[in-house]
């Protein structure tokens, strides 16, 4: 399977600051990347789908002006949490997937996640 | 609507066998994935079923019945490292993964 990295793995920031999380696909060109958020003991929540070279598609209830996604290349997508607040503290996970073709191609490969704590 | 139903938590003994059930309701269906997630880590792929029946892969097997909207993950010869959450995730008609909250599996010596 594909190898996906995320940076940073942990970040602690003050309320009101912005935090950028990087997601890199190391061994294949990811036309599509997914950003998830997961609160303790809850399911993964898809925040947005990012397609290389175009605007991200945000899920209902996710503020696109607060969670800025940039997918400028086939190997890198970034999520910026702007003006972070304590309620944004969560585990953020990116994944890459192939699109189209047989369903098996929709398997997603996950990065290791970023633990964000906003004080 | 779309819904995934899995037990919240299960406990099993090292060396034993455990079956984690999943029932689902989705808008369309294009197969079902099982992922393993250790605490504080991202999910990792375990299996994929698109046809009815049992798929065996080492100690782990996964079963699917499309007509019943039902799948299970069977873990044999349990090891302590199998303590994790197990996520059932069907693919809907838009090829989007639908995630449940997962089943936390606790392995006791």
mmCIF file of C-alpha atoms in Angstrom:
data_model
loop_
_atom_site.group_PDB
_atom_site.id
_atom_site.type_symbol
_atom_site.label_atom_id
_atom_site.label_comp_id
_atom_site.label_asym_id
_atom_site.label_seq_id
_atom_site.Cartn_x
_atom_site.Cartn_y
_atom_site.Cartn_z
ATOM 1 C CA UNK A 1 0.000 0.000 0.000
ATOM 2 C CA UNK A 2 0.870 3.645 -0.207
ATOM 3 C CA UNK A 3 2.957 5.415 2.413
ATOM 4 C CA UNK A 4 1.578 8.649 3.791
ATOM 5 C CA UNK A 5 3.324 10.968 6.198
ATOM 6 C CA UNK A 6 1.970 13.805 8.293
ATOM 7 C CA UNK A 7 3.733 16.638 10.000
ATOM 8 C CA UNK A 8 3.698 17.585 12.773
ATOM 9 C CA UNK A 9 2.617 14.574 14.802
ATOM 10 C CA UNK A 10 1.726 16.745 17.772
ATOM 11 C CA UNK A 11 1.163 20.465 18.124
ATOM 12 C CA UNK A 12 0.145 22.644 21.024
ATOM 13 C CA UNK A 13 -0.864 26.194 20.260
ATOM 14 C CA UNK A 14 -2.508 29.166 21.869
ATOM 15 C CA UNK A 15 -6.076 30.084 21.133
ATOM 16 C CA UNK A 16 -6.351 32.419 18.160
ATOM 17 C CA UNK A 17 -3.276 31.200 16.345
ATOM 18 C CA UNK A 18 -3.180 29.256 13.083
ATOM 19 C CA UNK A 19 -1.741 25.801 12.651
ATOM 20 C CA UNK A 20 -0.677 24.146 9.414
ATOM 21 C CA UNK A 21 -0.657 20.364 9.025
ATOM 22 C CA UNK A 22 1.121 18.754 6.090
ATOM 23 C CA UNK A 23 0.160 15.472 4.470
ATOM 24 C CA UNK A 24 2.557 13.858 2.023
ATOM 25 C CA UNK A 25 2.102 10.865 -0.216
ATOM 26 C CA UNK A 26 5.581 9.389 -0.372
ATOM 27 C CA UNK A 27 5.415 6.729 -3.018
ATOM 28 C CA UNK A 28 2.571 7.521 -5.361
ATOM 29 C CA UNK A 29 0.849 10.477 -6.909
ATOM 30 C CA UNK A 30 -2.290 11.222 -4.965
ATOM 31 C CA UNK A 31 -4.846 13.053 -7.027
ATOM 32 C CA UNK A 32 -7.237 12.855 -4.112
ATOM 33 C CA UNK A 33 -6.577 13.350 -0.421
ATOM 34 C CA UNK A 34 -9.045 13.214 2.427
ATOM 35 C CA UNK A 35 -8.940 15.105 5.711
ATOM 36 C CA UNK A 36 -10.582 13.614 8.771
ATOM 37 C CA UNK A 37 -11.062 14.702 12.338
ATOM 38 C CA UNK A 38 -11.565 12.295 15.199
ATOM 39 C CA UNK A 39 -12.622 13.164 18.725
ATOM 40 C CA UNK A 40 -11.940 10.666 21.523
ATOM 41 C CA UNK A 41 -14.036 7.511 21.304
ATOM 42 C CA UNK A 42 -15.818 8.769 18.225
ATOM 43 C CA UNK A 43 -15.752 7.778 14.591
ATOM 44 C CA UNK A 44 -13.659 9.364 11.911
ATOM 45 C CA UNK A 45 -15.415 12.402 10.543
ATOM 46 C CA UNK A 46 -14.640 13.363 6.976
ATOM 47 C CA UNK A 47 -13.979 17.075 6.832
ATOM 48 C CA UNK A 48 -13.112 17.574 3.197
ATOM 49 C CA UNK A 49 -11.930 15.944 0.015
ATOM 50 C CA UNK A 50 -9.025 17.615 -1.651
ATOM 51 C CA UNK A 51 -8.265 17.229 -5.347
ATOM 52 C CA UNK A 52 -4.954 18.275 -6.813
ATOM 53 C CA UNK A 53 -5.183 21.554 -8.629
ATOM 54 C CA UNK A 54 -8.744 22.349 -7.675
ATOM 55 C CA UNK A 55 -10.735 23.555 -4.693
ATOM 56 C CA UNK A 56 -11.490 21.165 -1.896
ATOM 57 C CA UNK A 57 -14.969 19.829 -1.348
ATOM 58 C CA UNK A 58 -16.079 20.369 2.226
ATOM 59 C CA UNK A 59 -18.571 18.260 4.126
ATOM 60 C CA UNK A 60 -21.672 19.852 5.519
ATOM 61 C CA UNK A 61 -20.989 21.748 8.704
ATOM 62 C CA UNK A 62 -17.268 22.211 8.082
ATOM 63 C CA UNK A 63 -16.247 25.844 7.720
ATOM 64 C CA UNK A 64 -14.079 26.209 4.655
ATOM 65 C CA UNK A 65 -12.769 29.598 5.799
ATOM 66 C CA UNK A 66 -11.618 28.104 9.070
ATOM 67 C CA UNK A 67 -10.111 24.908 7.701
ATOM 68 C CA UNK A 68 -8.090 25.927 4.672
ATOM 69 C CA UNK A 69 -7.005 23.111 2.408
ATOM 70 C CA UNK A 70 -4.411 23.397 -0.297
ATOM 71 C CA UNK A 71 -3.507 20.523 -2.613
ATOM 72 C CA UNK A 72 -0.961 22.156 -4.840
ATOM 73 C CA UNK A 73 0.901 19.039 -5.927
ATOM 74 C CA UNK A 74 0.300 15.331 -6.342
ATOM 75 C CA UNK A 75 2.296 14.567 -3.220
ATOM 76 C CA UNK A 76 1.334 17.306 -0.794
ATOM 77 C CA UNK A 77 -1.861 18.571 0.768
ATOM 78 C CA UNK A 78 -2.021 20.985 3.683
ATOM 79 C CA UNK A 79 -4.723 21.735 6.207
ATOM 80 C CA UNK A 80 -4.538 25.054 8.030
ATOM 81 C CA UNK A 81 -6.674 25.522 11.097
ATOM 82 C CA UNK A 82 -7.122 29.277 11.300
ATOM 83 C CA UNK A 83 -7.809 31.121 14.535
ATOM 84 C CA UNK A 84 -7.800 27.869 16.453
ATOM 85 C CA UNK A 85 -9.912 27.513 19.576
ATOM 86 C CA UNK A 86 -9.949 24.836 22.279
ATOM 87 C CA UNK A 87 -12.914 23.095 20.632
ATOM 88 C CA UNK A 88 -10.695 22.504 17.600
ATOM 89 C CA UNK A 89 -8.488 20.248 19.703
ATOM 90 C CA UNK A 90 -8.702 16.875 18.036
ATOM 91 C CA UNK A 91 -6.847 14.186 16.122
ATOM 92 C CA UNK A 92 -6.522 15.192 12.471
ATOM 93 C CA UNK A 93 -5.819 12.447 9.967
ATOM 94 C CA UNK A 94 -5.206 12.643 6.260
ATOM 95 C CA UNK A 95 -5.501 9.830 3.794
ATOM 96 C CA UNK A 96 -4.841 9.310 0.159
ATOM 97 C CA UNK A 97 -6.790 7.162 -2.192
ATOM 98 C CA UNK A 98 -7.021 6.248 -5.790
ATOM 99 C CA UNK A 99 -10.138 7.355 -7.555
ATOM 100 C CA UNK A 100 -12.250 5.664 -10.147
ATOM 101 C CA UNK A 101 -11.882 2.151 -11.352
ATOM 102 C CA UNK A 102 -12.836 -0.868 -9.287
ATOM 103 C CA UNK A 103 -14.039 -0.253 -5.752
ATOM 104 C CA UNK A 104 -10.926 -1.813 -4.301
ATOM 105 C CA UNK A 105 -9.122 1.209 -5.662
ATOM 106 C CA UNK A 106 -11.024 3.265 -3.133
ATOM 107 C CA UNK A 107 -9.012 1.843 -0.293
ATOM 108 C CA UNK A 108 -7.545 4.702 1.652
ATOM 109 C CA UNK A 109 -4.061 4.883 3.062
ATOM 110 C CA UNK A 110 -3.795 6.924 6.206
ATOM 111 C CA UNK A 111 -1.152 9.208 7.556
ATOM 112 C CA UNK A 112 -0.136 8.754 11.201
ATOM 113 C CA UNK A 113 -2.311 11.654 12.341
ATOM 114 C CA UNK A 114 -1.688 14.982 14.058
ATOM 115 C CA UNK A 115 -2.766 15.573 17.632
ATOM 116 C CA UNK A 116 -3.765 19.240 17.976
ATOM 117 C CA UNK A 117 -4.206 20.778 21.390
ATOM 118 C CA UNK A 118 -5.390 24.367 21.584
ATOM 119 C CA UNK A 119 -4.888 26.043 24.934
ATOM 120 C CA UNK B 1 -29.963 7.613 5.937
ATOM 121 C CA UNK B 2 -26.667 5.877 6.299
ATOM 122 C CA UNK B 3 -25.898 3.948 9.428
ATOM 123 C CA UNK B 4 -23.248 1.618 10.796
ATOM 124 C CA UNK B 5 -23.895 -0.523 13.855
ATOM 125 C CA UNK B 6 -21.064 -2.237 15.735
ATOM 126 C CA UNK B 7 -20.700 -3.186 19.391
ATOM 127 C CA UNK B 8 -18.949 -0.445 21.314
ATOM 128 C CA UNK B 9 -16.603 -2.710 23.191
ATOM 129 C CA UNK B 10 -15.672 -6.386 23.405
ATOM 130 C CA UNK B 11 -13.348 -8.333 25.654
ATOM 131 C CA UNK B 12 -11.568 -11.569 24.779
ATOM 132 C CA UNK B 13 -8.768 -13.734 26.103
ATOM 133 C CA UNK B 14 -5.332 -14.119 24.585
ATOM 134 C CA UNK B 15 -5.235 -17.149 22.293
ATOM 135 C CA UNK B 16 -8.999 -17.231 21.822
ATOM 136 C CA UNK B 17 -11.231 -16.343 18.871
ATOM 137 C CA UNK B 18 -13.466 -13.287 18.626
ATOM 138 C CA UNK B 19 -16.051 -12.198 16.062
ATOM 139 C CA UNK B 20 -16.886 -8.528 15.618
ATOM 140 C CA UNK B 21 -20.201 -7.945 13.894
ATOM 141 C CA UNK B 22 -21.229 -5.011 11.765
ATOM 142 C CA UNK B 23 -24.581 -4.168 10.230
ATOM 143 C CA UNK B 24 -24.901 -1.321 7.814
ATOM 144 C CA UNK B 25 -27.374 0.700 5.827
ATOM 145 C CA UNK B 26 -25.995 2.774 2.992
ATOM 146 C CA UNK B 27 -27.136 4.559 -0.120
ATOM 147 C CA UNK B 28 -25.837 2.043 -2.584
ATOM 148 C CA UNK B 29 -23.021 -0.350 -1.843
ATOM 149 C CA UNK B 30 -19.613 -0.874 -3.392
ATOM 150 C CA UNK B 31 -17.940 -3.132 -0.908
ATOM 151 C CA UNK B 32 -16.919 -2.976 2.715
ATOM 152 C CA UNK B 33 -13.595 -2.362 4.418
ATOM 153 C CA UNK B 34 -12.350 -3.320 7.857
ATOM 154 C CA UNK B 35 -9.664 -1.178 9.427
ATOM 155 C CA UNK B 36 -7.701 -1.563 12.652
ATOM 156 C CA UNK B 37 -6.934 1.503 14.736
ATOM 157 C CA UNK B 38 -4.655 1.474 17.758
ATOM 158 C CA UNK B 39 -5.188 4.215 20.308
ATOM 159 C CA UNK B 40 -3.709 7.497 19.147
ATOM 160 C CA UNK B 41 -2.848 6.147 15.730
ATOM 161 C CA UNK B 42 -4.385 6.248 12.283
ATOM 162 C CA UNK B 43 -6.402 3.329 10.889
ATOM 163 C CA UNK B 44 -4.658 0.596 8.945
ATOM 164 C CA UNK B 45 -6.261 -1.569 6.285
ATOM 165 C CA UNK B 46 -7.266 -5.114 7.212
ATOM 166 C CA UNK B 47 -9.661 -6.385 4.573
ATOM 167 C CA UNK B 48 -12.047 -5.631 1.764
ATOM 168 C CA UNK B 49 -15.156 -7.613 0.739
ATOM 169 C CA UNK B 50 -17.346 -6.906 -2.241
ATOM 170 C CA UNK B 51 -18.847 -10.354 -2.857
ATOM 171 C CA UNK B 52 -20.748 -12.507 -0.397
ATOM 172 C CA UNK B 53 -18.701 -14.975 1.557
ATOM 173 C CA UNK B 54 -15.615 -15.328 3.646
ATOM 174 C CA UNK B 55 -12.209 -13.848 2.863
ATOM 175 C CA UNK B 56 -9.378 -15.343 4.897
ATOM 176 C CA UNK B 57 -6.066 -13.626 5.484
ATOM 177 C CA UNK B 58 -3.871 -15.241 8.100
ATOM 178 C CA UNK B 59 -5.366 -14.877 11.566
ATOM 179 C CA UNK B 60 -8.009 -12.469 10.301
ATOM 180 C CA UNK B 61 -11.059 -13.332 8.201
ATOM 181 C CA UNK B 62 -13.902 -11.137 7.031
ATOM 182 C CA UNK B 63 -17.380 -12.162 5.965
ATOM 183 C CA UNK B 64 -20.012 -10.311 3.975
ATOM 184 C CA UNK B 65 -23.705 -10.826 3.305
ATOM 185 C CA UNK B 66 -24.964 -8.081 1.039
ATOM 186 C CA UNK B 67 -28.603 -9.125 1.247
ATOM 187 C CA UNK B 68 -28.508 -8.859 5.034
ATOM 188 C CA UNK B 69 -26.357 -5.733 5.201
ATOM 189 C CA UNK B 70 -24.057 -7.648 7.489
ATOM 190 C CA UNK B 71 -20.368 -8.265 7.871
ATOM 191 C CA UNK B 72 -18.112 -9.690 10.525
ATOM 192 C CA UNK B 73 -14.421 -9.714 11.278
ATOM 193 C CA UNK B 74 -13.069 -12.900 12.809
ATOM 194 C CA UNK B 75 -9.807 -12.801 14.714
ATOM 195 C CA UNK B 76 -8.131 -16.081 15.663
ATOM 196 C CA UNK B 77 -5.287 -16.889 18.049
ATOM 197 C CA UNK B 78 -5.648 -13.518 19.672
ATOM 198 C CA UNK B 79 -2.520 -11.693 20.711
ATOM 199 C CA UNK B 80 -2.146 -8.798 23.107
ATOM 200 C CA UNK B 81 -1.192 -6.541 20.198
ATOM 201 C CA UNK B 82 -4.669 -7.121 18.729
ATOM 202 C CA UNK B 83 -6.061 -4.795 21.390
ATOM 203 C CA UNK B 84 -7.359 -1.950 19.243
ATOM 204 C CA UNK B 85 -10.493 -0.515 17.724
ATOM 205 C CA UNK B 86 -11.893 -2.217 14.644
ATOM 206 C CA UNK B 87 -13.720 -0.057 12.151
ATOM 207 C CA UNK B 88 -16.287 -1.322 9.689
ATOM 208 C CA UNK B 89 -16.567 1.007 6.700
ATOM 209 C CA UNK B 90 -18.815 0.338 3.709
ATOM 210 C CA UNK B 91 -18.451 2.226 0.439
ATOM 211 C CA UNK B 92 -21.638 3.931 -0.665
ATOM 212 C CA UNK B 93 -22.867 4.607 -4.200
ATOM 213 C CA UNK B 94 -20.564 7.647 -4.434
ATOM 214 C CA UNK B 95 -17.586 5.504 -3.442
ATOM 215 C CA UNK B 96 -17.379 7.352 -0.161
ATOM 216 C CA UNK B 97 -16.366 5.425 2.950
ATOM 217 C CA UNK B 98 -18.994 5.549 5.679
ATOM 218 C CA UNK B 99 -17.383 5.236 9.088
ATOM 219 C CA UNK B 100 -18.869 3.880 12.259
ATOM 220 C CA UNK B 101 -17.511 4.538 15.737
ATOM 221 C CA UNK B 102 -15.745 1.185 15.734
ATOM 222 C CA UNK B 103 -15.485 -1.644 18.242
ATOM 223 C CA UNK B 104 -12.883 -1.399 20.962
ATOM 224 C CA UNK B 105 -11.402 -4.847 21.509
ATOM 225 C CA UNK B 106 -9.710 -5.536 24.823
ATOM 226 C CA UNK B 107 -7.494 -8.606 25.062
ATOM 227 C CA UNK B 108 -6.833 -10.049 28.494
ATOM 228 C CA UNK B 109 -4.014 -12.469 29.357
#
